[in-house]
XYZ file of C-alpha atoms in Angstrom:
730
model
C -80.013 26.923 -25.010
C -79.847 28.797 -21.699
C -77.236 29.008 -19.034
C -78.550 26.054 -17.019
C -78.204 23.837 -20.047
C -74.574 24.781 -20.444
C -73.871 24.166 -16.748
C -75.471 20.752 -16.972
C -73.526 19.985 -20.099
C -70.223 20.995 -18.492
C -71.031 18.906 -15.433
C -71.717 15.918 -17.631
C -68.419 16.476 -19.417
C -66.548 16.043 -16.163
C -68.328 12.783 -15.514
C -67.646 11.089 -18.845
C -64.677 10.310 -20.983
C -65.487 12.224 -24.162
C -62.179 12.641 -25.877
C -62.368 9.475 -27.951
C -65.915 10.269 -29.262
C -65.056 13.860 -30.136
C -62.060 12.629 -32.089
C -64.300 10.277 -34.122
C -66.814 13.042 -34.832
C -64.157 15.403 -36.111
C -62.944 12.825 -38.556
C -66.579 12.416 -39.891
C -67.305 16.052 -40.773
C -64.613 18.658 -41.443
C -66.991 21.598 -40.955
C -68.152 20.330 -37.591
C -64.490 20.003 -36.629
C -63.865 23.672 -37.508
C -66.900 24.806 -35.515
C -66.166 22.731 -32.475
C -62.642 23.976 -32.007
C -64.048 27.476 -31.443
C -65.828 26.351 -28.261
C -64.300 23.250 -26.710
C -66.881 22.860 -23.839
C -69.745 22.998 -26.281
C -68.052 20.680 -28.723
C -67.404 18.081 -26.094
C -71.014 18.258 -24.844
C -72.436 17.870 -28.325
C -70.198 14.967 -29.145
C -71.034 13.076 -25.987
C -74.682 13.982 -25.144
C -76.549 15.040 -28.294
C -78.203 12.414 -30.497
C -76.828 11.962 -34.016
C -79.751 13.889 -35.574
C -78.673 17.012 -33.688
C -75.039 16.734 -34.703
C -75.402 18.964 -37.777
C -73.678 22.093 -38.906
C -76.857 24.202 -38.347
C -77.323 22.995 -34.794
C -73.728 23.692 -33.970
C -74.002 27.251 -35.384
C -77.118 28.030 -33.327
C -75.630 26.644 -30.135
C -72.432 28.580 -30.707
C -74.282 31.928 -31.249
C -76.381 31.430 -28.086
C -73.245 30.624 -26.099
C -71.666 33.896 -27.286
C -74.792 35.925 -26.392
C -74.889 34.410 -22.925
C -71.262 35.342 -22.399
C -71.814 38.977 -23.536
C -74.860 39.419 -21.278
C -72.776 38.473 -18.277
C -70.327 41.183 -19.231
C -67.637 38.797 -20.308
C -65.728 39.291 -23.473
C -65.771 36.076 -25.368
C -62.433 34.839 -26.384
C -61.672 31.895 -28.490
C -60.487 29.072 -26.286
C -57.074 27.918 -27.345
C -55.949 24.372 -26.838
C -53.179 24.077 -24.279
C -49.912 23.561 -26.058
C -48.457 20.086 -25.896
C -45.476 20.170 -23.614
C -42.444 18.824 -25.358
C -40.992 15.680 -23.816
C -38.256 16.671 -21.416
C -34.946 15.528 -22.741
C -32.756 13.567 -20.355
C -29.307 14.926 -19.703
C -26.715 13.147 -21.810
C -23.532 12.006 -20.125
C -20.473 11.162 -22.144
C -18.758 8.000 -20.964
C -15.523 6.280 -21.872
C -13.404 3.338 -20.788
C -11.444 3.402 -17.506
C -13.625 6.197 -16.148
C -12.950 7.061 -12.499
C -15.506 8.091 -9.878
C -14.275 11.676 -10.182
C -14.520 11.602 -13.998
C -18.113 10.350 -13.826
C -19.113 12.983 -11.250
C -17.683 15.780 -13.421
C -19.362 14.391 -16.565
C -22.718 14.380 -14.695
C -22.104 17.875 -13.201
C -22.443 16.338 -9.743
C -20.156 15.704 -6.812
C -18.658 12.343 -5.917
C -21.175 11.852 -3.094
C -23.915 11.705 -5.734
C -22.113 8.846 -7.467
C -21.780 6.965 -4.156
C -25.513 7.387 -3.486
C -26.403 6.232 -6.995
C -24.389 3.047 -6.457
C -25.585 2.486 -2.906
C -28.060 -0.346 -3.506
C -25.742 -2.287 -5.816
C -23.296 -5.053 -4.999
C -20.333 -2.728 -5.582
C -17.966 -2.405 -2.604
C -18.334 1.272 -1.685
C -15.760 1.004 1.117
C -13.004 0.347 -1.429
C -14.235 3.129 -3.734
C -12.263 6.369 -3.909
C -12.331 9.363 -6.225
C -9.543 7.884 -8.363
C -11.045 4.369 -8.431
C -11.750 3.099 -11.951
C -15.351 1.999 -12.590
C -16.376 -0.739 -15.001
C -18.850 0.066 -17.794
C -21.642 -1.754 -15.923
C -21.441 0.515 -12.874
C -21.031 3.679 -14.957
C -24.306 2.930 -16.782
C -26.023 1.963 -13.529
C -25.116 5.270 -11.843
C -26.305 7.279 -14.864
C -29.577 5.348 -15.074
C -30.341 5.858 -11.369
C -29.618 9.573 -11.768
C -32.337 9.912 -14.448
C -29.864 10.568 -17.230
C -28.795 8.795 -20.370
C -25.345 7.965 -21.595
C -23.569 8.266 -24.862
C -20.126 7.051 -25.731
C -17.537 9.723 -26.161
C -16.108 9.959 -29.619
C -13.099 7.743 -29.686
C -10.097 9.540 -30.912
C -8.179 7.336 -33.210
C -5.056 6.886 -31.217
C -2.162 5.703 -33.207
C -0.425 2.720 -31.702
C 2.644 4.204 -30.125
C 5.818 3.119 -31.738
C 8.240 1.315 -29.474
C 10.971 3.873 -28.829
C 12.904 1.830 -26.274
C 16.654 1.432 -26.463
C 17.979 -2.127 -26.704
C 21.323 -3.831 -26.586
C 23.321 -4.216 -29.756
C 23.630 -7.559 -31.480
C 26.615 -9.692 -30.375
C 29.909 -8.303 -31.650
C 32.055 -9.883 -34.344
C 34.619 -12.147 -32.596
C 37.335 -10.443 -34.650
C 36.899 -7.126 -32.776
C 36.860 -8.668 -29.282
C 39.831 -8.023 -26.982
C 40.698 -9.564 -23.582
C 39.202 -7.735 -20.594
C 39.856 -7.863 -16.842
C 37.614 -10.284 -14.925
C 34.904 -8.911 -12.641
C 35.072 -10.778 -9.326
C 32.511 -10.513 -6.535
C 33.508 -11.323 -2.955
C 30.544 -12.824 -1.087
C 29.896 -14.496 2.254
C 28.441 -14.135 5.725
C 28.810 -10.959 7.785
C 32.122 -10.579 9.659
C 33.806 -13.453 7.821
C 36.573 -11.148 6.514
C 35.518 -10.155 2.993
C 36.540 -6.479 3.223
C 39.734 -7.335 5.116
C 40.671 -9.670 2.260
C 40.079 -6.905 -0.262
C 42.114 -4.486 1.876
C 45.076 -6.855 1.707
C 44.741 -7.120 -2.061
C 44.448 -3.332 -2.472
C 46.787 -2.401 0.399
C 44.081 -0.178 1.918
C 42.247 0.159 5.247
C 38.590 0.141 4.150
C 37.423 -2.231 6.904
C 38.748 0.031 9.660
C 36.684 2.962 8.381
C 33.359 1.120 8.134
C 30.667 1.723 10.740
C 30.357 -1.216 13.101
C 33.151 -2.983 11.218
C 30.684 -4.295 8.616
C 30.198 -3.447 4.938
C 26.841 -1.819 4.201
C 27.315 -0.856 0.551
C 28.490 -2.545 -2.590
C 31.998 -1.376 -3.481
C 33.624 -1.578 -6.931
C 37.430 -1.460 -7.102
C 40.068 -1.923 -9.785
C 43.069 -3.804 -8.404
C 46.409 -4.389 -10.086
C 48.010 -7.604 -8.831
C 51.791 -7.911 -8.268
C 51.924 -10.050 -11.410
C 50.564 -7.122 -13.449
C 47.026 -8.396 -14.127
C 44.140 -6.044 -13.439
C 41.000 -7.343 -11.712
C 37.766 -5.551 -10.882
C 36.465 -6.522 -7.441
C 32.948 -6.054 -6.089
C 32.730 -6.151 -2.292
C 29.180 -7.002 -1.202
C 27.670 -6.705 2.313
C 27.282 -9.911 4.286
C 24.554 -8.648 6.608
C 21.125 -10.282 6.292
C 19.530 -6.961 5.293
C 21.521 -6.674 2.048
C 20.260 -9.726 0.163
C 19.258 -7.690 -2.910
C 22.734 -6.115 -3.113
C 24.408 -9.543 -3.006
C 22.115 -10.764 -5.754
C 22.951 -7.716 -7.881
C 26.668 -8.318 -7.352
C 26.342 -11.929 -8.508
C 24.511 -10.893 -11.685
C 27.280 -8.592 -12.992
C 30.254 -10.775 -12.102
C 32.375 -13.376 -13.868
C 33.699 -15.200 -10.782
C 32.481 -15.392 -7.167
C 34.985 -15.727 -4.317
C 33.029 -17.297 -1.467
C 34.609 -16.324 1.874
C 33.834 -18.645 4.811
C 35.342 -18.252 8.289
C 37.109 -21.449 9.348
C 35.877 -21.243 12.949
C 32.218 -20.349 12.168
C 31.592 -22.594 9.188
C 28.587 -22.282 6.885
C 26.121 -19.587 7.984
C 22.810 -18.284 6.691
C 24.239 -15.638 4.338
C 26.835 -18.156 3.131
C 24.020 -20.372 1.852
C 22.265 -17.368 0.316
C 25.455 -16.297 -1.485
C 25.835 -19.811 -2.915
C 22.281 -19.638 -4.234
C 22.880 -16.240 -5.863
C 26.012 -17.566 -7.590
C 24.135 -20.613 -8.860
C 21.261 -18.491 -10.160
C 23.740 -16.251 -12.010
C 25.563 -19.375 -13.308
C 29.034 -18.110 -12.391
C 31.951 -20.250 -11.135
C 32.954 -20.197 -7.452
C 36.347 -20.115 -5.721
C 36.232 -21.041 -2.047
C 38.381 -18.907 0.299
C 38.449 -20.379 3.827
C 39.476 -17.430 5.975
C 40.828 -17.081 9.535
C 42.819 -20.315 9.254
C 45.383 -18.836 11.632
C 43.008 -19.151 14.601
C 43.408 -22.143 16.952
C 39.733 -23.113 16.649
C 39.830 -23.057 12.823
C 38.595 -26.234 11.091
C 38.846 -25.944 7.269
C 37.930 -29.584 6.709
C 34.717 -29.134 8.679
C 33.799 -26.182 6.409
C 34.367 -28.268 3.260
C 32.178 -31.073 4.586
C 29.393 -28.653 5.522
C 29.474 -27.203 1.998
C 28.901 -30.653 0.467
C 25.243 -30.444 1.525
C 24.945 -27.290 -0.607
C 26.494 -28.870 -3.739
C 29.827 -27.112 -3.237
C 32.276 -29.967 -3.871
C 35.952 -29.078 -3.487
C 38.738 -30.649 -5.549
C 39.812 -32.821 -2.591
C 36.401 -34.509 -2.717
C 36.385 -34.983 -6.494
C 34.723 -31.694 -7.406
C 35.794 -28.722 -9.518
C 35.805 -25.944 -6.926
C 39.191 -24.715 -5.734
C 39.523 -24.245 -1.954
C 42.262 -21.874 -0.704
C 43.150 -21.639 3.005
C 43.953 -18.021 3.847
C 44.296 -15.487 6.634
C 43.127 -12.118 5.324
C 44.187 -10.294 8.476
C 47.786 -11.530 8.339
C 47.989 -11.819 4.552
C 48.787 -15.553 4.552
C 48.429 -17.470 1.243
C 46.839 -14.582 -0.691
C 49.224 -15.231 -3.582
C 47.656 -18.671 -4.086
C 44.176 -17.090 -4.128
C 45.135 -14.523 -6.789
C 46.804 -17.197 -8.926
C 43.706 -19.380 -8.730
C 41.570 -16.380 -9.720
C 43.766 -15.431 -12.693
C 43.946 -19.052 -13.877
C 40.163 -19.444 -13.794
C 39.729 -16.112 -15.623
C 42.119 -17.292 -18.387
C 40.144 -20.509 -18.743
C 36.928 -18.493 -19.174
C 38.559 -16.467 -22.019
C 36.860 -13.235 -21.038
C 36.658 -10.773 -23.939
C 34.664 -7.671 -24.809
C 34.023 -5.211 -27.644
C 35.617 -1.811 -26.827
C 33.944 -0.037 -29.777
C 30.473 1.331 -30.443
C 27.735 2.400 -28.054
C 28.351 1.741 -24.364
C 26.524 -0.927 -22.356
C 26.857 -1.368 -18.615
C 25.122 -1.892 -15.266
C 24.422 0.467 -12.358
C 26.046 -1.022 -9.258
C 25.183 1.743 -6.788
C 23.857 5.310 -6.822
C 23.794 8.230 -4.418
C 23.248 11.983 -4.229
C 26.344 14.147 -3.734
C 26.044 17.746 -2.531
C 28.459 19.105 -5.119
C 28.005 16.610 -7.946
C 24.279 15.861 -7.772
C 23.086 12.347 -8.684
C 26.081 10.009 -8.968
C 26.151 6.348 -10.029
C 28.801 3.671 -9.683
C 28.696 1.501 -12.785
C 30.538 -1.337 -14.483
C 31.171 -0.826 -18.211
C 30.482 -4.106 -20.025
C 30.793 -3.089 -23.670
C 32.175 -0.081 -25.541
C 34.304 2.735 -24.136
C 32.633 5.416 -22.022
C 33.772 8.993 -22.660
C 32.779 12.464 -21.497
C 29.761 13.861 -23.318
C 28.193 10.438 -23.908
C 24.393 10.318 -23.547
C 23.261 7.404 -21.373
C 19.873 5.953 -20.462
C 19.210 3.861 -17.335
C 15.750 2.954 -16.107
C 13.509 6.022 -16.403
C 16.223 8.654 -16.397
C 19.116 9.727 -18.598
C 22.465 11.498 -18.330
C 24.945 13.435 -20.345
C 28.287 12.432 -18.838
C 29.961 15.519 -17.365
C 32.594 13.871 -15.178
C 33.960 10.390 -14.480
C 35.946 9.208 -11.446
C 37.577 5.997 -10.288
C 37.197 4.529 -6.761
C 39.953 6.866 -5.510
C 38.066 9.959 -6.767
C 40.571 10.445 -9.558
C 39.137 11.956 -12.760
C 38.959 9.654 -15.791
C 38.763 10.639 -19.452
C 37.468 7.255 -20.587
C 36.523 3.835 -19.193
C 36.705 0.571 -21.096
C 35.070 -2.836 -20.486
C 35.162 -4.214 -16.903
C 36.081 -0.771 -15.532
C 34.235 0.471 -12.428
C 33.472 4.183 -12.812
C 31.528 6.933 -11.028
C 29.350 8.844 -13.501
C 28.214 12.446 -12.908
C 25.527 14.117 -15.029
C 22.282 12.220 -14.337
C 18.987 14.124 -14.436
C 17.569 11.881 -11.693
C 18.840 8.925 -9.734
C 18.387 5.577 -11.506
C 17.915 2.416 -9.478
C 20.786 0.132 -8.574
C 20.831 -2.803 -10.979
C 19.440 -0.819 -13.939
C 20.943 -1.482 -17.342
C 22.925 1.417 -18.863
C 22.675 1.969 -22.623
C 24.281 4.735 -24.659
C 22.120 6.525 -27.255
C 22.998 8.901 -30.066
C 21.416 12.189 -28.909
C 19.662 13.830 -25.983
C 16.414 13.837 -28.000
C 16.692 10.084 -28.398
C 17.300 9.725 -24.648
C 14.107 11.688 -23.886
C 12.143 9.470 -26.288
C 13.398 6.332 -24.536
C 12.564 7.677 -21.074
C 9.086 8.833 -22.194
C 8.387 5.422 -23.713
C 9.448 3.601 -20.541
C 7.265 5.847 -18.388
C 4.331 5.228 -20.755
C 4.821 1.448 -20.537
C 4.961 1.661 -16.748
C 1.703 3.673 -16.664
C -0.048 1.138 -18.896
C 1.144 -1.745 -16.751
C -0.080 0.076 -13.649
C -3.530 0.632 -15.197
C -3.785 -3.044 -16.134
C -2.680 -4.062 -12.654
C -5.193 -1.702 -11.023
C -8.020 -3.074 -13.175
C -7.140 -6.637 -12.217
C -7.200 -5.699 -8.543
C -10.520 -3.861 -8.953
C -12.114 -6.767 -10.807
C -10.930 -9.235 -8.175
C -12.281 -6.975 -5.416
C -15.607 -6.568 -7.218
C -15.938 -10.327 -7.707
C -15.219 -10.871 -4.036
C -17.823 -8.286 -3.092
C -20.422 -9.719 -5.507
C -19.969 -13.142 -3.989
C -20.369 -11.670 -0.495
C -23.444 -9.715 -1.664
C -25.090 -12.831 -3.101
C -24.316 -14.749 0.048
C -25.862 -11.923 2.073
C -29.011 -12.027 -0.057
C -29.374 -15.721 0.652
C -29.837 -14.869 4.338
C -32.975 -12.883 3.375
C -34.477 -15.659 1.264
C -36.785 -16.915 4.045
C -38.212 -13.419 4.707
C -41.226 -11.840 3.059
C -40.712 -8.756 0.912
C -41.437 -6.301 3.731
C -38.998 -7.980 6.132
C -36.399 -8.288 3.390
C -36.686 -4.607 2.481
C -36.381 -3.579 6.124
C -33.317 -5.763 6.679
C -31.610 -4.498 3.499
C -32.365 -0.889 4.479
C -30.652 -1.360 7.835
C -27.655 -3.010 6.172
C -27.351 -0.226 3.593
C -27.711 2.431 6.271
C -24.749 0.920 8.088
C -22.834 0.831 4.796
C -23.548 4.512 4.124
C -22.186 5.372 7.562
C -18.745 4.110 6.507
C -18.502 5.630 3.040
C -14.980 6.715 2.030
C -15.674 10.373 2.734
C -16.997 9.636 6.208
C -14.759 6.887 7.562
C -14.032 7.031 11.243
C -10.470 6.962 12.473
C -9.007 3.576 13.219
C -8.344 2.677 16.832
C -5.089 0.966 15.818
C -2.112 3.292 16.435
C -0.313 4.630 13.352
C 3.428 5.156 12.880
C 4.201 7.417 9.852
C 7.797 6.889 8.696
C 10.202 8.770 6.416
C 13.413 7.002 5.318
C 16.508 8.720 3.895
C 19.681 6.841 2.934
C 23.074 7.693 1.516
C 22.814 5.402 -1.529
C 20.041 3.632 -3.400
C 21.189 0.215 -2.181
C 20.902 1.250 1.470
C 17.352 2.517 0.979
C 16.522 -0.661 -0.922
C 17.816 -2.775 1.983
C 15.799 -0.812 4.564
C 12.643 -1.048 2.456
C 13.110 -4.802 2.086
C 13.227 -5.036 5.892
C 10.084 -2.895 6.219
C 8.353 -5.222 3.738
C 8.640 -7.982 6.347
C 6.560 -5.954 8.836
C 3.691 -8.182 9.973
C 2.330 -6.487 13.103
C -0.343 -4.324 11.470
C -2.889 -5.515 14.031
C -0.796 -3.898 16.779
C 0.453 -0.745 15.020
C 0.105 0.332 11.408
C 3.444 1.228 9.805
C 2.857 3.945 7.189
C 5.831 4.580 4.881
C 5.170 8.193 3.903
C 8.335 8.874 1.870
C 11.774 7.465 1.124
C 14.703 8.818 -0.827
C 18.450 9.214 -1.256
C 20.379 12.144 0.210
C 20.708 14.182 3.388
C 17.649 15.099 5.436
C 16.134 18.323 4.106
C 13.595 20.887 5.295
C 11.012 19.283 3.007
C 11.411 16.025 4.919
C 10.776 17.863 8.190
C 7.691 19.600 6.751
C 6.360 16.245 5.512
C 6.972 14.645 8.901
C 5.154 17.527 10.628
C 2.145 17.117 8.326
C 1.848 13.386 8.952
C 3.092 13.560 12.573
C 5.797 11.118 11.573
C 9.391 10.152 12.358
C 12.441 10.710 10.147
C 15.090 7.980 10.032
C 18.398 8.617 8.301
C 20.999 5.999 7.385
C 24.550 7.231 6.804
C 23.230 10.735 6.072
C 23.491 14.097 7.826
C 21.176 16.953 8.708
C 22.572 20.483 8.795
C 22.061 22.910 11.667
C 19.112 24.682 10.006
C 17.288 21.362 9.533
C 17.974 20.368 13.142
C 16.620 23.690 14.432
C 13.511 23.353 12.244
C 12.942 19.804 13.506
C 13.226 21.002 17.116
C 10.812 23.866 16.448
C 8.261 21.600 14.733
C 8.782 18.865 17.365
C 9.725 16.313 14.699
C 11.809 13.318 15.804
C 14.908 12.762 13.631
C 17.050 9.666 14.189
C 20.382 9.120 12.437
C 22.186 5.767 12.328
C 25.399 4.420 10.823
C 24.698 0.690 11.296
C 21.597 -0.828 9.751
C 20.688 -3.218 12.556
C 20.902 -0.324 15.048
C 18.359 1.526 12.903
C 16.036 -1.497 12.790
C 16.302 -2.035 16.546
C 15.533 1.643 17.174
C 12.521 1.396 14.857
C 11.227 -1.638 16.777
C 11.530 0.269 20.062
C 9.628 3.281 18.708
C 6.893 1.014 17.352
C 6.623 -0.631 20.769
C 6.183 2.800 22.387
C 3.084 3.383 20.261
C 1.346 0.410 21.880
C -0.784 0.936 24.987
C 0.682 -0.550 28.191
C -0.719 -3.813 29.504
C -1.530 -4.636 33.106
C 0.757 -7.336 34.454
C -0.306 -9.169 37.576
C 2.210 -10.378 40.141
C 0.905 -12.704 42.872
C 2.165 -11.262 46.141
C 0.560 -13.815 48.472
C -1.750 -16.831 48.635
C -4.086 -17.888 51.458
C -6.589 -20.733 51.842
C -9.971 -20.403 53.574
C -10.160 -22.740 56.596
C -13.472 -21.566 58.126
C -16.212 -18.966 57.750
C -18.378 -17.243 60.372
C -20.638 -14.204 60.654
C -20.069 -11.189 62.882
C -22.408 -8.296 63.627
C -21.239 -4.839 62.688
C -23.870 -2.376 63.876
C -27.160 -3.855 62.614
C -25.554 -5.692 59.713
C -24.136 -9.196 59.593
C -20.775 -9.494 57.831
C -19.156 -12.755 56.745
C -15.580 -13.272 57.903
C -13.261 -15.838 56.345
C -10.671 -17.461 58.563
C -7.549 -18.061 56.458
C -3.948 -19.213 56.666
C -1.331 -17.587 54.436
C 0.360 -20.342 52.399
C 2.817 -18.258 50.394
C 4.049 -14.664 50.415
C 2.094 -12.035 52.326
C -1.461 -10.686 52.312
C -1.568 -6.896 52.034
C -4.744 -4.998 52.823
C -3.824 -2.165 50.401
C -3.366 -4.498 47.439
C -6.140 -5.915 45.243
C -7.243 -9.461 46.061
C -9.102 -12.252 44.261
C -11.143 -15.223 45.457
C -10.619 -18.378 43.388
C -12.956 -21.364 43.481
C -12.375 -24.420 41.285
C -9.806 -22.409 39.280
C -12.396 -19.726 38.490
C -12.396 -16.190 39.878
C -15.616 -15.395 41.750
C -14.592 -12.040 43.249
C -12.047 -9.267 42.706
C -11.652 -6.204 44.898
C -10.174 -4.967 48.176
C -10.331 -6.212 51.769
C -12.452 -4.127 54.139
C -10.732 -5.612 57.166
C -7.734 -7.812 57.940
C -7.195 -9.040 61.494
C -4.709 -11.238 63.293
C -6.369 -12.487 66.471
C -8.227 -9.328 67.556
C -5.813 -6.771 66.134
C -6.249 -4.903 62.831
C -3.159 -5.412 60.707
C -1.983 -4.199 57.293
C -0.100 -7.372 56.277
C -0.011 -11.036 57.238
C 3.050 -13.221 56.583
C 3.398 -16.829 55.474
C 2.098 -19.442 57.947
C 0.081 -16.932 59.995
C -3.692 -17.256 60.413
C -5.976 -14.258 59.957
C -9.532 -13.184 59.464
C -10.649 -11.075 56.536
C -13.801 -9.599 55.095
C -14.502 -8.481 51.537
C -15.916 -5.258 50.110
C -18.795 -7.173 48.536
C -21.277 -9.742 49.849
C -19.810 -12.977 48.505
C -20.564 -16.398 49.937
C -17.020 -17.552 50.691
C -16.665 -21.288 51.245
C -14.087 -23.489 52.923
C -11.396 -24.458 50.400
C -11.523 -21.194 48.451
C -8.205 -19.511 47.710
C -7.496 -15.829 48.371
C -4.806 -14.318 46.134
C -3.139 -10.986 46.842
C -2.336 -9.575 43.368
C -0.063 -6.616 42.688
C -0.764 -4.887 39.369
C 1.663 -2.797 37.355
C 1.693 -1.352 33.869
C 4.178 -2.933 31.473
C 5.096 -1.572 28.047
C 4.139 -3.944 25.225
C 6.703 -5.166 22.725
C 5.974 -5.174 19.004
C 5.709 -8.734 17.675
C 7.531 -7.897 14.424
C 10.762 -9.858 13.981
C 12.860 -8.660 11.000
C 14.894 -11.864 11.137
C 18.218 -10.672 12.588
């Protein structure tokens, strides 16, 4: 067997599939198998080309020895040919997944960046525009991204989380009637703005609160303890009547026993009067009607009573149960009758409370004091509040350090129906929060932690619902989009989808272009929680996003600080303060950073200022003012050099034609030309203006076929600042 034979055999091997036959041969004879593995080319040749009679152990031995000799003659050292090792199957990277996985979580689990996740989900019906790093992905899209990345998933080992025990604090069971004692009534004064609520309270307290209020209107909820001449004590809540303070009025109605509805005799029933009636009805508390300003000549108490009938307020004169007292708060007329009616109604209600055990109450208002820190005004409803008590309200807690009455006089304890200022809160609670006393500080921390946990869980559930709704909306849009490709062949469909996806990739979250709509970043600071709440409720009515986007960057209680200025500088925003101050250092920093700070004492002044600033963000519009009108009576051509120019003979019908001002040609109520006049003549003289009733000839700066009957308008343009369309309702 010479060299040529081997070359032919090797060539034949390349031309035929021999693996299957060699495998069969090896299974037939074990010795042949051992021989063949020493020389794979020879073994393959024998298996495929040699007849069965040759396929013996002797033949294989001879062929193998000749093959070795041939190799040694050529100076090659023969080496046993080893089979190439079988490459192990490459294992796919495993990615641990779990529920509520965000885009960022998935990217980190895959050792990739977030852009990789976006690309993996590109050709799916998931809305990539709404996807952010903190967006939660459903299990379907997590698996899809992993699959498209050439990886495999495995579920993370679920840690057996024990169901958290409810650690919340709750009210005590109703007290034994035997331990109940009479308590002062809590009375809320409600009504429309400027109807005399605070003046009435001033007369009862012998104070001058109304004179000290900005703009002469109440902008906070006030809690006062008043001792009447007869000796009875009553707790009054004075609520704002301005439209912006609806939430404060509602809160006042919910903690009261009786509502005194103040209506001005000359104004009658107004918008906030109706709202106050509704709050009282929702809280299911009785109403006493106080018709104020009856000393004025234009006063009409009977008209007020009739107007109230349409709101189910039926006075005793008309067969109802509601007492109506005619008063003059300013002059103090008939206030004795009002207090007697109030005391009588309170006795009929048999108001009692339990002065023992853990304290229960309600936050009426809260603010930040420079020396005292977070301070709340509260009404104690059960138990007796003392120094050192540990209280929980909302998601914060307090150890009572100090207590004050409305006159800033220190108190050692406060019983039921007592308004009290509490100092010692870790953070500011929200107005309207329920106050509960707990045994220890550790217990207070447990309650706060539990409430924060519940809030987080509710937020997660809410976010998932929003995500699912958004995904469903996008899937429906995706399916509808696919239907538009149904009449295309696969090549056309693929091309169209590629173009659509390319456009989608151009607006991925990381690469979004800036919006052309102007932006107004806003920071709000107020003196008390109720004021901030009122301003935020007004901002919630903002509906001019198509003109200017209003971005509420931050809000809080307290004076304007350097942090507020730094935040405003970062976002290029404006700082608005309501009943707060900014010290000299803050003012200097604001001037240095070119940050606008606006301070207001009256809420509707603040809102009006905000509307003006929003309007300034809008681009000016061009307003046209028609300066003159002329009608075309005839047309003729004149030669100017070698060019013929059309001249229109006109008569000015109204105003004046001015050569320097832009003109328009109107035909059948449609504009066919806009530009400037190249010439304006009266008789043979060039003129700058032509007055009403005068005939003239004019030519245009463009070749337009002017016809008899066309109108020429002289239009003066000027830029006018746009006004924001947002109307806060007052």
